[in-house]
Amino acid sequence: MHYFVFMGIASNDKINRTTLRDVAQLAGVSEISVSRVMRNAPNISDALRQKVISAANTLSYTPNRVAGALRNQSSNLVAVVLPSMSNEVFSAVLDGAETVLAKHGLNAVLGLSNYSRERELQVVRELLSWSPSGIILTGLHHDACIEGMIRQQGIPIVQIMDIEGNPLDSAVGISHTKAAEAAADHLYDRGFRKIGYIGAWREQPDRSRARRLSFASRLDTLGIPLVAAKIAEERSSALVGSAATADLCSEHPEIDAIFYANDDLALGGLFHAMSEGLRIPEDMGFLGFNGIEIGKATPTPLSSIETPRYEMGVRAAELLLNSEGKNLVVDLNFKVFQGGTT
Amino acid sequence: MHYFVFMGIASNDKINRTTLRDVAQLAGVSEISVSRVMRNAPNISDALRQKVISAANTLSYTPNRVAGALRNQSSNLVAVVLPSMSNEVFSAVLDGAETVLAKHGLNAVLGLSNYSRERELQVVRELLSWSPSGIILTGLHHDACIEGMIRQQGIPIVQIMDIEGNPLDSAVGISHTKAAEAAADHLYDRGFRKIGYIGAWREQPDRSRARRLSFASRLDTLGIPLVAAKIAEERSSALVGSAATADLCSEHPEIDAIFYANDDLALGGLFHAMSEGLRIPEDMGFLGFNGIEIGKATPTPLSSIETPRYEMGVRAAELLLNSEGKNLVVDLNFKVFQGGTT
DNA sequence: AACCTAATTGACAACGATATCAATTTACTT
DNA sequence: AAGTAAATTGATATCGTTGTCAATTAGGTT
């Protein structure tokens, strides 16, 4: 008895897995014929197919994808690289992508970059070593090496979230510029004139920074420059949003509405205002970003820019599958949801 | 020019990837030596190591894990099978697991079962065909075939979420029975006597059903039987919780507190009560389950049974890595968080 | 019956890494 | 200096599948 050790996980000797050979022997045909039947290759007689299928069933044979991938230089894996999982945005994207991929017999291998360029590079390198048949990246900005690495594999790339920039290949997302402008316009239309902004966590991902800048510039155009922007140090959360809102309001009592980098922050702000007994939206308006479900259930539903996160995952997966339409940029629609907070 | 087609994704011919052989030639050593250096195998002279490393760097060589996995009959992939991604519980688990796995050079391959036994079986079969070095399953109840399939691979299994039952191997989770009893006790201690329960979506996952039953039985013991339980048809969400709460309260006006299957539902209930102008917790108490972050930021923080979801993922991954300690059952602690709603 | 095309089946090599065992070199003893 | 053990390096076979091309069989024609 000896042990296989791989990367820290040790396991007992494994019973030899049933292979094509076993099935072939039982069925009395060649291995390659079994292979063909399993893959539904053309030009197989019904007789042979039957023999193989029944043999495969009795042995409950499952093809070894590792071997197949080695031979084919390509697997049914799709690499999905996201910055983090602790953000409902990305889990929704992953959900959408996985759902579509699964329908086509593809499996998602997950990599988290933690918003770090270097980590992302490392993760991509690792995932590429699995000869995935496609890769989904988040955002348009990556380490310079990444493009070359992926191109060398000749696999389709889909970048998600952002579409303003130069995609490596295809991209699905929304225009954060337009979304921010729509936010500014909405607040203006609703009569707010002294507007603040709250973000968090060094504005990771950098898309939120882009939004803030577009938002501010739009407010300038409207003649009501941003009163103040506060970027909390911590990761986004309702509690952080609550605290930041309290701070911003005390520092700038004139502010009559706040646009937030995301709904978690915005809900925190909204809750803060409710605790303070403010009238909403008369005393203070709140506009979030993403349109998460819970924001619709608050006593005063949270106004927010709704983004199609799940759909983004779905479309990303679909783009991978239809590599015929290359270099496509899919601009998904966001929507201004007017709850009761604006 | 011809095409590789695999499972619906077609890609152009790929430039030949750089292999061990290329590195070996450049370094003037044998392939196996390169392999050893790359894997940090012992008994390698510094001279050789240097030659190899510099050659590998100039070629920017990345080992092909597919080939390695085939030879080793084991990969650095870990199969993670979850019911769904549209539930913050599972994304937190995945987050925790991925973080630990990544530290050890392992990659997570994701499979979603959609709460279906058959789908889960299928997914497991698929993932096993990648010779993962371990597998994480959700819950303790699976198709009968699953155990055999995994055992055949001789890889460690960790089941998460639940620990009450017969784990296949190791398990990490909480005692849902005890958690439900703690919930009942807490409500009793806080003076509530007419208690209701709200769940959703056919009580998927079935753990929530187990909780409801333990909860009800504990209330019986306390001499204050459950007034009513309402299981909404739809998937859990704050809106559903809101509606269910409204219904339950009008059907049973005597109810003075509600225990929810999860925080989404509970927040919905809380928001409903706030809209109605109820005094909380005097008129109505609310107790959630999971302790999600946003519940701490509401004007009246939501009381909830806090569950260690992220940690569950972490511990699950750690258990996989330390397969020496087999058949471990890790009972993580839940905690009754008393916000202001009880 | 001889012949030809099309359909079906199979033999073989290859994908890239690594376990095994053998060969070589080095280091150390006496 | 000879001998032995230890460290280092290499040759070979192998993991399970599938692309390529060759071989066989079936089906139809004249």
XYZ file of C-alpha atoms (C1' of nucleotides) in Angstrom:
744
model
C 0.000 0.000 0.000
C 1.347 3.361 -0.887
C -0.075 6.796 -1.245
C -0.650 9.289 -3.951
C 0.052 12.752 -2.740
C -0.979 15.699 -4.801
C -0.766 19.233 -3.620
C -1.328 18.366 -0.054
C -4.185 15.967 -0.371
C -3.285 12.357 0.181
C -5.621 9.554 -0.679
C -5.549 5.811 -0.684
C -4.795 3.794 -3.744
C -7.789 3.972 -5.918
C -9.589 1.083 -7.397
C -8.775 1.121 -11.054
C -11.368 3.169 -12.775
C -13.324 1.526 -15.543
C -12.003 2.657 -18.861
C -12.871 2.473 -22.475
C -10.891 -0.735 -22.607
C -13.122 -2.431 -20.068
C -16.222 -1.440 -21.930
C -14.660 -2.461 -25.219
C -13.754 -5.883 -23.904
C -17.168 -6.499 -22.458
C -18.851 -5.381 -25.634
C -16.381 -7.256 -27.798
C -15.459 -4.240 -29.871
C -12.505 -1.902 -30.149
C -11.829 0.939 -27.756
C -12.159 3.517 -30.426
C -15.632 2.304 -31.247
C -16.671 2.759 -27.663
C -15.179 6.191 -27.773
C -17.210 7.006 -30.825
C -20.428 5.792 -29.346
C -19.847 7.769 -26.196
C -19.312 10.896 -28.199
C -22.189 10.252 -30.583
C -19.833 10.277 -33.485
C -21.414 9.653 -36.897
C -21.307 6.411 -38.873
C -21.957 3.957 -36.108
C -24.237 1.000 -36.773
C -27.149 0.518 -34.453
C -25.923 -2.951 -33.572
C -22.604 -1.652 -32.365
C -24.137 1.256 -30.559
C -26.442 -1.067 -28.671
C -23.672 -3.401 -27.646
C -21.536 -0.546 -26.423
C -24.281 1.225 -24.583
C -25.359 -1.824 -22.694
C -21.775 -2.668 -21.803
C -21.172 0.881 -20.655
C -24.277 0.757 -18.550
C -23.477 -2.487 -16.837
C -20.055 -1.135 -15.950
C -21.518 2.283 -15.220
C -18.717 3.751 -17.250
C -17.969 7.447 -17.131
C -15.450 8.801 -19.601
C -12.319 10.280 -18.135
C -12.352 13.887 -19.166
C -8.795 14.395 -18.155
C -7.588 11.998 -20.789
C -9.936 13.459 -23.330
C -8.781 16.936 -22.569
C -5.163 15.970 -22.897
C -5.734 14.374 -26.240
C -7.921 17.181 -27.509
C -5.932 19.996 -26.021
C -9.199 21.376 -24.869
C -11.599 20.570 -22.111
C -15.199 21.171 -21.231
C -14.056 23.482 -18.485
C -14.628 27.189 -18.604
C -12.496 29.409 -16.425
C -14.439 32.045 -14.542
C -12.329 34.706 -12.897
C -14.118 37.002 -10.480
C -12.745 39.469 -7.982
C -14.653 38.118 -5.029
C -17.535 36.005 -3.965
C -18.604 38.131 -1.044
C -20.572 40.435 -3.227
C -23.988 39.480 -4.412
C -23.185 40.956 -7.802
C -20.620 38.324 -8.586
C -22.490 35.403 -7.181
C -25.413 36.385 -9.375
C -23.140 36.558 -12.398
C -21.673 33.187 -11.556
C -25.144 31.779 -11.090
C -26.210 32.940 -14.516
C -23.055 31.724 -16.190
C -23.071 28.345 -14.500
C -26.670 27.774 -15.435
C -25.998 28.267 -19.110
C -22.707 26.414 -19.095
C -24.251 23.426 -17.362
C -26.913 23.231 -20.041
C -24.156 22.755 -22.574
C -22.215 20.227 -20.550
C -19.557 22.687 -19.527
C -18.182 23.077 -16.033
C -17.046 26.293 -14.434
C -13.690 26.423 -12.698
C -13.633 29.338 -10.378
C -10.813 31.731 -9.670
C -10.946 34.696 -7.318
C -8.598 37.596 -7.836
C -9.400 39.534 -4.693
C -9.274 42.673 -6.770
C -5.550 42.198 -7.240
C -3.985 42.367 -10.673
C -1.146 40.084 -9.707
C -3.396 37.561 -8.099
C -5.574 37.634 -11.164
C -2.610 36.898 -13.378
C -1.647 33.987 -11.209
C -5.174 32.655 -11.169
C -5.497 32.924 -14.916
C -2.229 31.109 -15.390
C -3.446 28.324 -13.146
C -6.773 28.007 -14.804
C -5.289 28.056 -18.282
C -3.227 25.046 -17.348
C -6.485 23.147 -17.459
C -6.942 23.848 -21.145
C -10.330 25.415 -20.614
C -12.376 25.972 -23.704
C -13.115 29.544 -22.755
C -12.494 32.135 -20.123
C -14.612 34.774 -18.467
C -12.784 37.724 -16.966
C -14.120 40.572 -14.883
C -13.511 44.076 -16.086
C -11.405 45.365 -18.925
C -8.184 46.084 -17.115
C -5.712 43.306 -16.559
C -2.055 42.634 -16.261
C -0.315 43.120 -19.567
C 0.727 39.456 -19.750
C -2.785 38.141 -19.566
C -3.773 38.778 -23.125
C -0.802 36.928 -24.544
C -1.297 33.987 -22.258
C -4.877 33.520 -23.244
C -4.336 34.189 -26.913
C -1.726 31.476 -26.973
C -4.420 29.021 -26.036
C -6.602 30.293 -28.800
C -9.727 30.234 -26.665
C -12.567 32.732 -26.619
C -12.509 35.415 -23.956
C -15.504 37.224 -22.564
C -15.073 40.161 -20.268
C -17.960 41.102 -18.062
C -19.217 44.136 -16.160
C -17.700 46.868 -18.226
C -17.932 47.679 -21.887
C -16.293 51.067 -22.001
C -12.745 50.470 -23.068
C -10.991 47.987 -25.296
C -12.188 44.462 -24.770
C -9.700 41.714 -25.554
C -12.404 39.862 -27.406
C -16.102 39.964 -26.501
C -17.612 41.832 -23.601
C -20.931 42.012 -21.794
C -21.852 44.708 -19.380
C -23.411 48.042 -18.955
C -22.219 51.540 -19.594
C -21.232 52.775 -16.188
C -20.880 56.239 -17.602
C -24.435 56.298 -18.797
C -25.669 54.696 -15.614
C -24.007 57.380 -13.552
C -25.420 60.075 -15.779
C -28.852 58.567 -15.504
C -28.441 58.641 -11.738
C -27.518 62.303 -11.827
C -30.376 63.122 -14.155
C -32.820 61.213 -12.037
C -31.839 63.021 -8.867
C -31.990 66.320 -10.688
C -35.400 65.552 -12.103
C -36.651 64.640 -8.694
C -35.684 68.048 -7.479
C -32.535 67.374 -5.508
C -29.910 70.073 -5.775
C -27.343 69.420 -3.049
C -26.055 65.999 -3.810
C -23.433 63.855 -2.143
C -21.779 60.576 -3.010
C -20.709 57.637 -0.878
C -18.427 54.811 -1.857
C -16.254 52.397 0.018
C -13.166 50.334 0.084
C -10.804 52.317 -2.081
C -13.418 52.171 -4.806
C -12.776 48.593 -5.688
C -13.766 47.570 -8.265
C -12.561 50.575 -10.192
C -15.804 50.682 -12.117
C -17.322 52.432 -9.135
C -14.695 55.124 -9.432
C -15.620 55.599 -13.067
C -19.217 55.957 -12.048
C -18.431 58.559 -9.438
C -16.473 60.630 -11.924
C -19.194 60.498 -14.553
C -21.757 61.267 -11.915
C -19.862 64.311 -10.711
C -19.224 65.564 -14.190
C -22.867 65.217 -15.078
C -23.849 67.159 -12.001
C -21.438 69.866 -13.086
C -23.150 70.019 -16.421
C -26.478 70.318 -14.687
C -25.088 73.228 -12.727
C -25.294 71.551 -9.342
C -21.779 70.346 -8.612
C -21.330 67.405 -6.261
C -21.294 68.761 -2.735
C -19.036 66.064 -1.367
C -17.917 62.518 -1.898
C -16.992 60.205 0.900
C -15.139 56.982 0.286
C -15.147 54.787 3.347
C -12.078 52.701 4.023
C -13.886 49.492 4.755
C -15.520 47.063 2.456
C -19.053 47.958 1.436
C -21.750 46.972 3.871
C -24.931 48.436 5.226
C -23.224 49.303 8.483
C -20.486 51.145 6.667
C -23.085 52.926 4.578
C -24.900 53.910 7.678
C -21.824 55.366 9.338
C -20.626 57.106 6.199
C -24.024 58.651 5.726
C -24.046 59.945 9.273
C -20.619 61.461 8.753
C -21.394 63.002 5.411
C -24.615 64.515 6.650
C -23.021 66.071 9.690
C -20.120 67.428 7.663
C -22.395 68.788 4.967
C -25.816 69.420 6.459
C -26.992 71.022 3.235
C -26.913 67.735 1.347
C -30.393 66.647 0.289
C -29.648 63.442 -1.566
C -26.933 60.823 -1.788
C -25.929 58.528 -4.597
C -24.218 55.381 -3.399
C -21.715 53.051 -5.008
C -24.021 50.144 -4.288
C -27.224 49.149 -2.594
C -25.608 47.813 0.556
C -24.257 51.234 1.322
C -27.483 52.863 0.264
C -29.617 50.668 2.469
C -27.344 51.484 5.363
C -27.893 55.138 4.634
C -31.597 54.665 4.346
C -31.743 52.816 7.657
C -29.736 55.553 9.276
C -32.190 58.141 8.065
C -35.109 56.079 9.278
C -33.553 55.824 12.723
C -33.037 59.568 12.756
C -36.650 60.019 11.901
C -35.943 61.878 8.697
C -38.729 62.219 6.198
C -37.850 60.328 3.043
C -37.438 61.597 0.420
C -38.377 65.116 1.577
C -35.481 65.557 3.985
C -33.101 63.287 2.204
C -33.077 61.268 -0.989
C -31.304 57.960 -1.452
C -30.236 56.374 -4.678
C -28.497 53.046 -4.747
C -26.816 51.016 -7.412
C -27.620 47.486 -8.580
C -31.215 47.147 -7.509
C -30.887 44.219 -5.133
C -34.049 42.470 -4.171
C -34.139 43.463 -0.539
C -34.223 47.130 -1.435
C -37.686 46.604 -2.856
C -39.041 45.385 0.430
C -38.017 48.193 2.721
C -40.866 50.311 4.082
C -39.805 52.923 1.610
C -38.435 50.966 -1.323
C -34.947 52.033 -2.275
C -34.554 53.856 -5.546
C -31.676 52.346 -7.402
C -30.019 51.832 -10.735
C -30.958 48.273 -11.555
C -28.258 46.249 -13.217
C -28.815 42.889 -14.924
C -26.288 40.818 -13.008
C -27.683 37.370 -13.571
C -28.302 38.115 -17.193
C -24.749 39.299 -17.524
C -23.559 35.850 -16.529
C -25.998 34.248 -18.894
C -24.955 36.371 -21.812
C -21.284 35.915 -21.037
C -21.679 32.157 -21.173
C -23.676 32.412 -24.371
C -21.029 34.552 -25.978
C -18.438 31.936 -25.152
C -20.558 29.287 -26.771
C -21.084 31.274 -29.937
C -17.543 32.126 -30.685
C -18.575 32.563 -34.284
C -19.763 36.030 -33.411
C -16.419 37.243 -32.216
C -15.501 40.568 -30.722
C -19.065 41.276 -29.835
C -19.811 43.937 -27.307
C -23.141 43.481 -25.600
C -24.470 46.563 -23.929
C -27.086 45.425 -21.458
C -29.678 47.814 -20.200
C -29.698 49.210 -16.747
C -32.893 50.721 -15.466
C -33.624 53.519 -13.067
C -35.897 52.041 -10.463
C -37.768 54.731 -8.629
C -38.722 53.421 -5.241
C -39.809 55.844 -2.583
C -36.456 57.243 -1.651
C -36.177 59.766 -4.479
C -6.576 25.222 -41.063
C -9.092 23.112 -39.261
C -11.067 23.374 -36.095
C -11.240 21.654 -32.784
C -14.782 21.413 -31.610
C -15.507 20.439 -28.069
C -18.914 20.561 -26.541
C -20.081 23.405 -28.628
C -17.103 25.681 -28.343
C -14.989 25.900 -31.443
C -11.629 27.522 -31.467
C -8.839 28.055 -33.889
C -5.812 25.855 -34.037
C -3.699 26.676 -31.101
C -0.077 27.547 -31.184
C 1.763 24.595 -29.737
C 2.036 25.155 -26.069
C 5.497 25.111 -24.562
C 6.095 21.808 -22.853
C 8.578 20.196 -20.576
C 10.461 19.109 -23.644
C 11.010 22.671 -24.784
C 12.303 23.693 -21.419
C 14.459 20.584 -21.213
C 16.040 21.246 -24.580
C 16.766 24.849 -23.807
C 18.255 23.941 -20.455
C 20.132 20.975 -21.883
C 18.725 18.511 -19.391
C 16.169 15.723 -19.463
C 12.434 16.297 -19.317
C 12.099 14.472 -16.083
C 14.561 16.805 -14.449
C 12.508 19.770 -15.484
C 9.472 18.046 -14.110
C 11.225 17.544 -10.813
C 12.341 21.115 -10.545
C 8.865 22.375 -11.334
C 7.420 20.232 -8.594
C 10.144 21.037 -6.093
C 11.017 17.406 -5.857
C 13.925 16.589 -3.530
C 17.482 15.711 -4.564
C 18.004 18.321 -7.207
C 21.345 20.087 -7.434
C 21.355 23.835 -7.359
C 23.122 23.944 -10.673
C 20.402 21.961 -12.385
C 17.653 23.837 -10.659
C 19.085 27.145 -11.820
C 19.419 26.020 -15.412
C 15.877 24.756 -15.447
C 14.357 27.736 -13.763
C 15.946 30.211 -16.089
C 14.959 28.172 -19.117
C 11.410 27.901 -17.812
C 11.283 31.616 -17.265
C 12.548 32.578 -20.673
C 9.928 30.328 -22.210
C 7.381 31.384 -19.603
C 6.497 27.758 -19.195
C 3.388 26.702 -17.335
C 2.957 23.023 -16.598
C -0.017 21.349 -18.183
C -2.112 20.128 -15.331
C -4.237 17.996 -17.556
C -1.293 15.794 -18.410
C -0.185 15.692 -14.809
C -3.629 14.774 -13.651
C -3.895 11.985 -16.163
C -0.612 10.484 -15.095
C -1.324 10.932 -11.414
C -4.939 9.920 -11.553
C -5.562 12.904 -9.391
C -5.748 16.609 -9.983
C -5.510 19.766 -7.988
C -9.188 20.318 -8.595
C -11.721 20.101 -5.828
C -15.337 19.541 -6.742
C -17.744 21.800 -4.913
C -21.387 20.859 -5.260
C -23.879 23.399 -4.011
C -27.628 23.584 -4.477
C -27.668 27.112 -5.762
C -25.729 30.292 -6.038
C -28.641 32.652 -5.538
C -28.468 32.355 -1.818
C -25.925 34.296 0.120
C -25.371 31.297 2.356
C -23.813 29.270 -0.397
C -21.806 32.036 -1.923
C -20.311 32.658 1.502
C -19.466 28.990 1.856
C -17.916 28.968 -1.574
C -15.974 32.085 -0.744
C -14.528 30.510 2.372
C -13.702 27.257 0.667
C -12.130 28.878 -2.364
C -9.972 31.083 -0.205
C -8.465 28.135 1.619
C -8.183 25.966 -1.455
C -6.411 28.701 -3.370
C -3.847 29.018 -0.600
C -2.967 25.407 -1.181
C -2.856 25.624 -4.937
C -6.170 23.910 -5.409
C -8.915 25.049 -7.753
C -12.612 24.734 -7.173
C -14.833 23.294 -9.891
C -18.362 24.283 -9.261
C -21.481 22.232 -9.673
C -25.010 23.380 -8.923
C -27.675 20.837 -8.127
C -30.659 23.171 -8.042
C -31.884 21.246 -5.047
C -32.485 18.218 -7.223
C -31.161 14.808 -6.240
C -30.924 13.648 -9.819
C -29.219 16.759 -10.986
C -26.803 16.423 -8.128
C -25.957 12.899 -9.140
C -25.334 14.013 -12.672
C -23.184 16.899 -11.542
C -21.144 14.688 -9.258
C -20.577 12.228 -12.040
C -19.373 14.998 -14.289
C -17.092 16.491 -11.732
C -15.626 13.146 -10.757
C -14.575 12.643 -14.341
C -12.003 15.334 -13.628
C -10.273 13.226 -11.027
C -10.649 15.841 -8.362
C -8.624 15.317 -5.247
C -11.610 15.911 -3.036
C -15.270 16.759 -3.094
C -17.504 18.990 -1.045
C -21.179 18.128 -0.969
C -24.066 20.025 0.554
C -26.214 18.254 3.064
C -26.255 14.647 4.136
C -28.893 13.267 1.844
C -27.958 12.200 -1.632
C -28.826 9.758 -4.322
C -27.881 6.245 -3.289
C -25.366 5.906 -6.120
C -23.316 8.867 -5.064
C -21.443 7.228 -2.271
C -20.223 4.367 -4.399
C -19.150 6.662 -7.190
C -17.051 8.798 -4.933
C -15.653 5.939 -2.928
C -14.427 4.377 -6.126
C -12.219 7.385 -6.635
C -10.886 7.052 -3.139
C -11.027 10.774 -2.510
C -12.006 12.553 0.673
C -15.557 13.813 0.976
C -16.707 16.655 3.145
C -20.367 17.355 3.592
C -21.368 20.787 4.711
C -24.317 22.482 6.400
C -25.690 19.590 8.346
C -24.132 17.277 10.887
C -27.164 15.457 12.183
C -27.296 12.202 10.336
C -24.739 9.845 8.880
C -21.993 11.620 7.024
C -20.301 9.698 4.250
C -16.974 10.816 5.553
C -16.313 14.150 7.264
C -18.877 16.848 7.846
C -18.943 20.474 8.930
C -22.031 22.280 9.946
C -24.244 23.214 12.772
C -26.904 21.359 14.655
C -30.110 22.628 13.143
C -32.014 20.925 15.905
C -30.176 22.810 18.583
C -30.366 26.022 16.618
C -34.128 25.697 16.361
C -34.413 24.909 20.034
C -32.258 27.894 20.877
C -34.590 29.996 18.775
C -37.609 28.692 20.671
C -35.925 29.216 24.008
C -34.886 32.699 23.094
C -38.365 33.734 22.086
C -39.755 32.170 25.225
C -37.212 33.922 27.401
C -38.063 37.206 25.802
C -41.651 36.720 26.830
C -43.300 35.754 23.575
C -46.062 33.187 23.946
C -47.994 33.144 20.665
C -45.433 32.210 18.112
C -45.659 31.647 14.394
C -43.268 30.360 11.771
C -42.647 31.384 8.194
C -40.744 29.456 5.571
C -40.740 29.412 1.792
C -40.248 27.471 -1.343
C -41.309 24.003 -0.327
C -38.776 24.203 2.477
C -35.812 23.705 0.261
C -33.222 22.950 1.473
C -34.778 20.323 3.696
C -32.685 21.504 6.614
C -35.185 24.289 7.083
C -37.921 21.729 7.492
C -35.904 19.992 10.175
C -35.541 23.298 11.925
C -39.237 24.000 11.833
C -40.039 20.622 13.317
C -37.524 20.968 16.134
C -38.735 24.483 16.730
C -42.336 23.372 16.995
C -41.518 20.459 19.217
C -39.510 22.663 21.530
C -42.394 25.096 21.774
C -44.626 22.175 22.696
C -42.260 21.273 25.462
C -42.342 24.830 26.673
C -46.097 24.622 26.786
C -46.701 27.207 24.082
C -47.383 25.251 20.910
C -46.696 26.883 17.582
C -49.722 28.927 16.636
C -49.242 28.528 12.899
C -46.659 27.901 10.243
C -46.833 29.357 6.808
C -44.699 28.060 3.987
C -44.791 30.363 1.004
C -44.651 28.818 -2.428
C -42.049 31.148 -3.829
C -38.382 31.254 -3.298
C -37.271 33.096 -0.196
C -36.995 36.827 -0.508
C -37.775 39.859 1.537
C -40.878 40.553 -0.529
C -42.155 37.057 0.017
C -41.411 37.379 3.714
C -43.306 40.597 3.816
C -46.368 39.142 2.158
C -46.307 35.962 4.196
C -46.050 37.963 7.359
C -49.028 40.080 6.418
C -51.036 36.955 5.697
C -50.011 35.136 8.817
C -50.767 38.115 11.018
C -54.209 38.647 9.573
C -55.050 34.959 9.806
C -53.762 34.726 13.359
C -53.937 38.143 14.976
C -52.895 36.696 18.307
C -49.364 35.918 17.101
C -46.784 38.002 18.908
C -43.573 36.739 17.368
C -42.423 34.963 14.249
C -39.440 32.755 13.625
C -38.336 32.719 10.006
C -36.533 30.155 7.919
C -33.981 32.781 6.974
C -33.105 36.424 7.281
C -34.439 37.449 3.913
C -37.907 36.409 4.946
C -37.433 37.901 8.394
C -36.315 41.249 7.046
C -39.345 41.292 4.828
C -41.477 40.672 7.872
C -39.719 43.356 9.821
C -40.151 45.860 7.028
C -43.803 44.987 6.806
C -44.243 45.652 10.510
C -42.397 48.930 10.217
C -44.681 50.036 7.422
C -47.691 49.095 9.517
C -46.341 51.190 12.328
C -46.135 48.308 14.748
C -43.992 48.726 17.809
C -41.092 46.317 17.698
C -40.705 44.133 19.628
C -43.677 45.018 21.835
C -46.359 44.368 19.242
C -44.454 41.772 17.312
C -41.133 39.997 17.631
C -38.980 38.888 14.724
C -36.318 36.262 14.736
C -34.360 35.398 11.639
C -31.911 32.730 10.725
C -28.338 33.127 9.499
C -27.470 36.546 10.778
C -26.739 38.271 7.491
C -24.916 41.531 7.669
C -27.687 43.791 6.523
C -29.888 42.712 9.409
C -27.515 44.484 11.755
C -28.010 47.804 10.058
C -31.765 48.090 10.107
C -33.164 50.782 12.422
C -34.075 47.994 14.775
C -31.401 45.366 14.215
C -32.838 41.990 13.395
C -32.476 39.301 16.015
C -31.257 36.175 14.345
C -29.547 32.855 14.780
C -26.100 33.595 13.450
C -24.547 30.806 11.441
C -20.875 30.655 10.464
C -21.255 30.310 6.735
C -17.908 31.545 5.581
C -16.182 29.561 8.271
C -18.065 26.498 7.163
C -16.437 26.782 3.764
C -13.074 27.346 5.353
C -13.348 24.352 7.610
C -14.669 22.177 4.829
C -11.632 22.962 2.722
C -9.345 22.374 5.658
C -10.915 19.012 6.339
C -10.282 18.023 2.759
C -6.660 18.982 3.112
C -6.180 17.037 6.306
C -7.619 13.776 5.211
C -5.557 12.138 7.914
C -8.237 13.064 10.379
C -10.942 11.124 8.629
C -14.586 10.875 9.480
C -14.423 14.027 11.493
C -17.619 15.791 12.337
C -17.117 19.449 13.063
C -19.945 21.035 14.957
C -19.616 24.760 14.452
C -21.254 27.143 16.830
C -24.268 29.160 15.974
C -25.049 32.142 18.112
C -28.266 33.809 19.096
C -27.878 37.423 18.132
C -30.295 39.592 19.996
C -30.885 42.695 17.962
C -33.848 44.844 18.793
C -36.572 42.721 17.304
C -36.946 40.318 20.216
C -19.962 -12.786 -60.925
C -16.938 -9.108 -60.982
C -16.516 -4.424 -59.591
C -16.975 -0.141 -57.231
C -18.482 3.129 -53.841
C -19.992 4.076 -49.259
C -20.422 2.808 -44.701
C -18.418 0.883 -40.765
C -14.707 -0.653 -37.845
C -10.068 -0.899 -36.183
C -4.699 -0.127 -35.415
C -1.714 3.091 -34.090
C 0.280 7.171 -32.426
C -0.076 11.105 -29.817
C -1.446 14.565 -26.076
C 2.316 16.147 -21.704
C 3.604 14.873 -17.433
C 5.548 11.597 -13.971
C 6.427 6.943 -11.299
C 9.660 3.540 -11.541
C 13.768 1.832 -11.910
C 18.458 2.015 -13.743
C 22.686 4.629 -14.464
C 25.770 7.870 -13.221
C 28.182 10.974 -10.269
C 29.605 12.558 -5.762
C 30.900 12.071 -0.997
C 32.577 9.687 2.538
C 35.030 5.487 4.910
C 38.644 2.763 6.096
C 43.338 4.255 -3.152
C 39.687 1.282 -3.174
C 35.101 0.589 -1.824
C 30.532 1.704 -0.463
C 26.649 4.479 0.379
C 24.188 8.509 -0.940
C 22.886 11.935 -4.017
C 21.758 13.186 -8.554
C 20.289 12.421 -13.275
C 18.130 9.940 -16.995
C 15.427 6.220 -20.050
C 11.223 4.127 -20.396
C 6.560 3.085 -19.907
C 2.170 4.747 -18.733
C -2.230 7.394 -17.546
C -7.229 7.141 -20.985
C -8.755 9.164 -24.781
C -9.171 10.390 -29.755
C -7.372 12.075 -34.653
C -5.608 9.931 -38.636
C -5.530 6.752 -41.770
C -5.946 1.940 -43.151
C -8.823 -2.207 -43.383
C -12.940 -4.397 -43.668
C -17.735 -5.018 -44.685
C -22.023 -3.987 -46.843
C -24.709 -2.410 -50.720
C -25.578 -1.700 -55.191
C -24.311 -1.835 -60.528
C -23.457 -3.673 -64.819
